[in-house]
mmCIF file of C-alpha atoms in Angstrom:
data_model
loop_
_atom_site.group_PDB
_atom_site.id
_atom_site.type_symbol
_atom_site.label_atom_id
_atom_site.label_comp_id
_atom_site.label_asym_id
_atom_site.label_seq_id
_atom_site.Cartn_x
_atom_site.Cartn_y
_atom_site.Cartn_z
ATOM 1 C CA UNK A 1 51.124 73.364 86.084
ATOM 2 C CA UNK A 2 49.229 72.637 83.231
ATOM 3 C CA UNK A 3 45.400 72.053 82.658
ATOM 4 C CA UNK A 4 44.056 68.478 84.149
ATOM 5 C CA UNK A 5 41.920 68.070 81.275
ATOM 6 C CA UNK A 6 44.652 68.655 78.942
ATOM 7 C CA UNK A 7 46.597 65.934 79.920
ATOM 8 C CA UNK A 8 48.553 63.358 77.510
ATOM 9 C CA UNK A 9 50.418 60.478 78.908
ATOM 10 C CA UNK A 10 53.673 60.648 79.851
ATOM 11 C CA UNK A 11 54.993 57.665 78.328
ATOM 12 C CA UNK A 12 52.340 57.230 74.462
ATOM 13 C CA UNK A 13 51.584 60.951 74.427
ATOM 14 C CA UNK A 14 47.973 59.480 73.847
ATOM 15 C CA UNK A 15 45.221 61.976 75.153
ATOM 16 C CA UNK A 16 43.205 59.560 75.966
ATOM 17 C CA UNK A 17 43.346 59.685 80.070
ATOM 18 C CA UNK A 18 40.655 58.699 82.261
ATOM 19 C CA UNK A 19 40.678 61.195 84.991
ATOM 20 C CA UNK A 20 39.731 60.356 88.839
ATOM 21 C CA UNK A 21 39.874 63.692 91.701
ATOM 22 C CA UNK A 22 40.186 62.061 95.264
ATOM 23 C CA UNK A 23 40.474 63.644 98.547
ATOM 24 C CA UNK A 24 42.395 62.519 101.664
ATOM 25 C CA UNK A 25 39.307 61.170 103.279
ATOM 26 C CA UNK A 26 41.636 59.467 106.247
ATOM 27 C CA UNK A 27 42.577 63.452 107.040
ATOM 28 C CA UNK A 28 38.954 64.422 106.545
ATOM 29 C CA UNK A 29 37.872 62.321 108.924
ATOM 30 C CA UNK A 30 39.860 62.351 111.522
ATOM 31 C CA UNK A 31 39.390 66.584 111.178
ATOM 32 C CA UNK A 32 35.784 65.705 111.363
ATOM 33 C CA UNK A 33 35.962 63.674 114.796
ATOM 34 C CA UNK A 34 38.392 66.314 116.113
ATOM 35 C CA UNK A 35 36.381 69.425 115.722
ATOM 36 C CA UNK A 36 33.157 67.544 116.550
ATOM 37 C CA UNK A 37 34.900 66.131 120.156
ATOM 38 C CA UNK A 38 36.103 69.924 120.807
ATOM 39 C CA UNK A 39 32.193 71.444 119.998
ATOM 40 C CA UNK A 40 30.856 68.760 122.382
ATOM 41 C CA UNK A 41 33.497 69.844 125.203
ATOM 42 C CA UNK A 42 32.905 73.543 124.723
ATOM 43 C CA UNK A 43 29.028 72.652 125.355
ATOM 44 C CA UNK A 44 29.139 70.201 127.975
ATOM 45 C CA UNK A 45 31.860 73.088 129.770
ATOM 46 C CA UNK A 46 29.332 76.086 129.223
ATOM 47 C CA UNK A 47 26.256 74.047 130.525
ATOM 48 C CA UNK A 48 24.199 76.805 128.538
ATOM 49 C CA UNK A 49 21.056 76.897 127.081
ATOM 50 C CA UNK A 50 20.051 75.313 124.318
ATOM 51 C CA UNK A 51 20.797 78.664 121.902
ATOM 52 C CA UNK A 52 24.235 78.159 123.140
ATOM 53 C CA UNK A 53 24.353 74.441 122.066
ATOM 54 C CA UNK A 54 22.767 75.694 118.578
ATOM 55 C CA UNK A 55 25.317 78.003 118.301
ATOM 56 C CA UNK A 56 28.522 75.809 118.984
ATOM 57 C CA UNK A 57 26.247 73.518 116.260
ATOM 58 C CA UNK A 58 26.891 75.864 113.603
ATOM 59 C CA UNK A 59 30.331 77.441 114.230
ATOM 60 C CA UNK A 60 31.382 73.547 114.394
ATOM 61 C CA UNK A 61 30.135 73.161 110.733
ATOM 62 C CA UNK A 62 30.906 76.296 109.516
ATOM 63 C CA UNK A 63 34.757 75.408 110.836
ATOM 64 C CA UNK A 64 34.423 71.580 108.766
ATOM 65 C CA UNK A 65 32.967 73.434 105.687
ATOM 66 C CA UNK A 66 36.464 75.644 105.846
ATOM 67 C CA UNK A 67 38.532 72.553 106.571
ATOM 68 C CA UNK A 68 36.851 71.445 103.310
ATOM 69 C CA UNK A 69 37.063 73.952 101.179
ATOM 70 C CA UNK A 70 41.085 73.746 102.120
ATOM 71 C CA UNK A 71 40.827 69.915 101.360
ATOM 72 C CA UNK A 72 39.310 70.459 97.916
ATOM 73 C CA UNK A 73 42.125 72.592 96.497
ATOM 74 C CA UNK A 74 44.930 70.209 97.302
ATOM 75 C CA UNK A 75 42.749 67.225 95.902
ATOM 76 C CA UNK A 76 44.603 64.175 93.854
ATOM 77 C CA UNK A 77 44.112 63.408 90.506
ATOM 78 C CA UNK A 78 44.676 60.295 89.422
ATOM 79 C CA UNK A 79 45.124 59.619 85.936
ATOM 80 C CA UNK A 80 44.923 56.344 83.447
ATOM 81 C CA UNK A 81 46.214 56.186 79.821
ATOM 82 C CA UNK A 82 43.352 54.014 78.485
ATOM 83 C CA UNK A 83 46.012 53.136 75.331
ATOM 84 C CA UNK A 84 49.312 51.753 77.363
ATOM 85 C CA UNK A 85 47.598 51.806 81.103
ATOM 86 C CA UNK A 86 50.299 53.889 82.462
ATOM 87 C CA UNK A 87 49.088 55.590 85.780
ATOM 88 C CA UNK A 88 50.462 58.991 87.853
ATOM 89 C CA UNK A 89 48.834 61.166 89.799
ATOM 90 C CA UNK A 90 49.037 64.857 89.288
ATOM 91 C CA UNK A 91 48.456 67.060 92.754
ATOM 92 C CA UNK A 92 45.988 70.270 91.724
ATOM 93 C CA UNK A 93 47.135 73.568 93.348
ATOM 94 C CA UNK A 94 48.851 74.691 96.534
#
C-alpha cells in the first residue's frame, strides 16, 4: 500500500488531496458499553471491597485502551481531490 500522504487522485493525478482519518465510532461505542456492562457485573457479583471495585476500574480501561489501539490501525482515510472533487477512501493497515 502506498504512503497516505503521498497520495494523487485517481482520476487528475493532481496531488492536491485533502486528507480526513476516521474511526468506526458506532463499533467503538458499542465496545465501550459492552466492556463497561461486563466490569459493573463482575463487581456487583464479587460484592468486594472497594480495592476490588478499583481494580475491575482499571483492568476495564486498560481492556478499552487495547480495543483502541486495535481501532486506530484499521482507521479510514478519506480523501478529496481539491482540483476535480473526486472522493475514495483508502483503509490504513491490517
Amino acid at each position: 500500500m502506498e504512503n497516505v500522504l503521498e497520495q494523487q487522485c485517481p482520476s487528475c493525478t493532481s496531488k492536491k488531496v485533502d486528507i480526513t482519518h476516521t474511526i468506526n465510532r458506532v463499533l467503538y461505542g458499542s465496545l465501550y458499553v459492552v466492556m463497561i456492562g461486563i466490569a459493573a457485573w463482575i463487581a456487583i457479583a464479587t460484592q468486594g471491597s472497594p480495592m476490588v471495585y478499583l481494580l475491575i476500574g482499571l483492568g476495564a480501561s486498560f481492556v478499552l485502551f487495547v480495543i483502541r489501539l486495535m481501532l486506530e490501525k484499521r482507521k479510514i482515510t478519506k480523501c478529496k481531490c481539491l482540483d476535480c472533487g473526486n472522493n475514495w477512501q483508502v483503509q490504513s493497515g491490517k
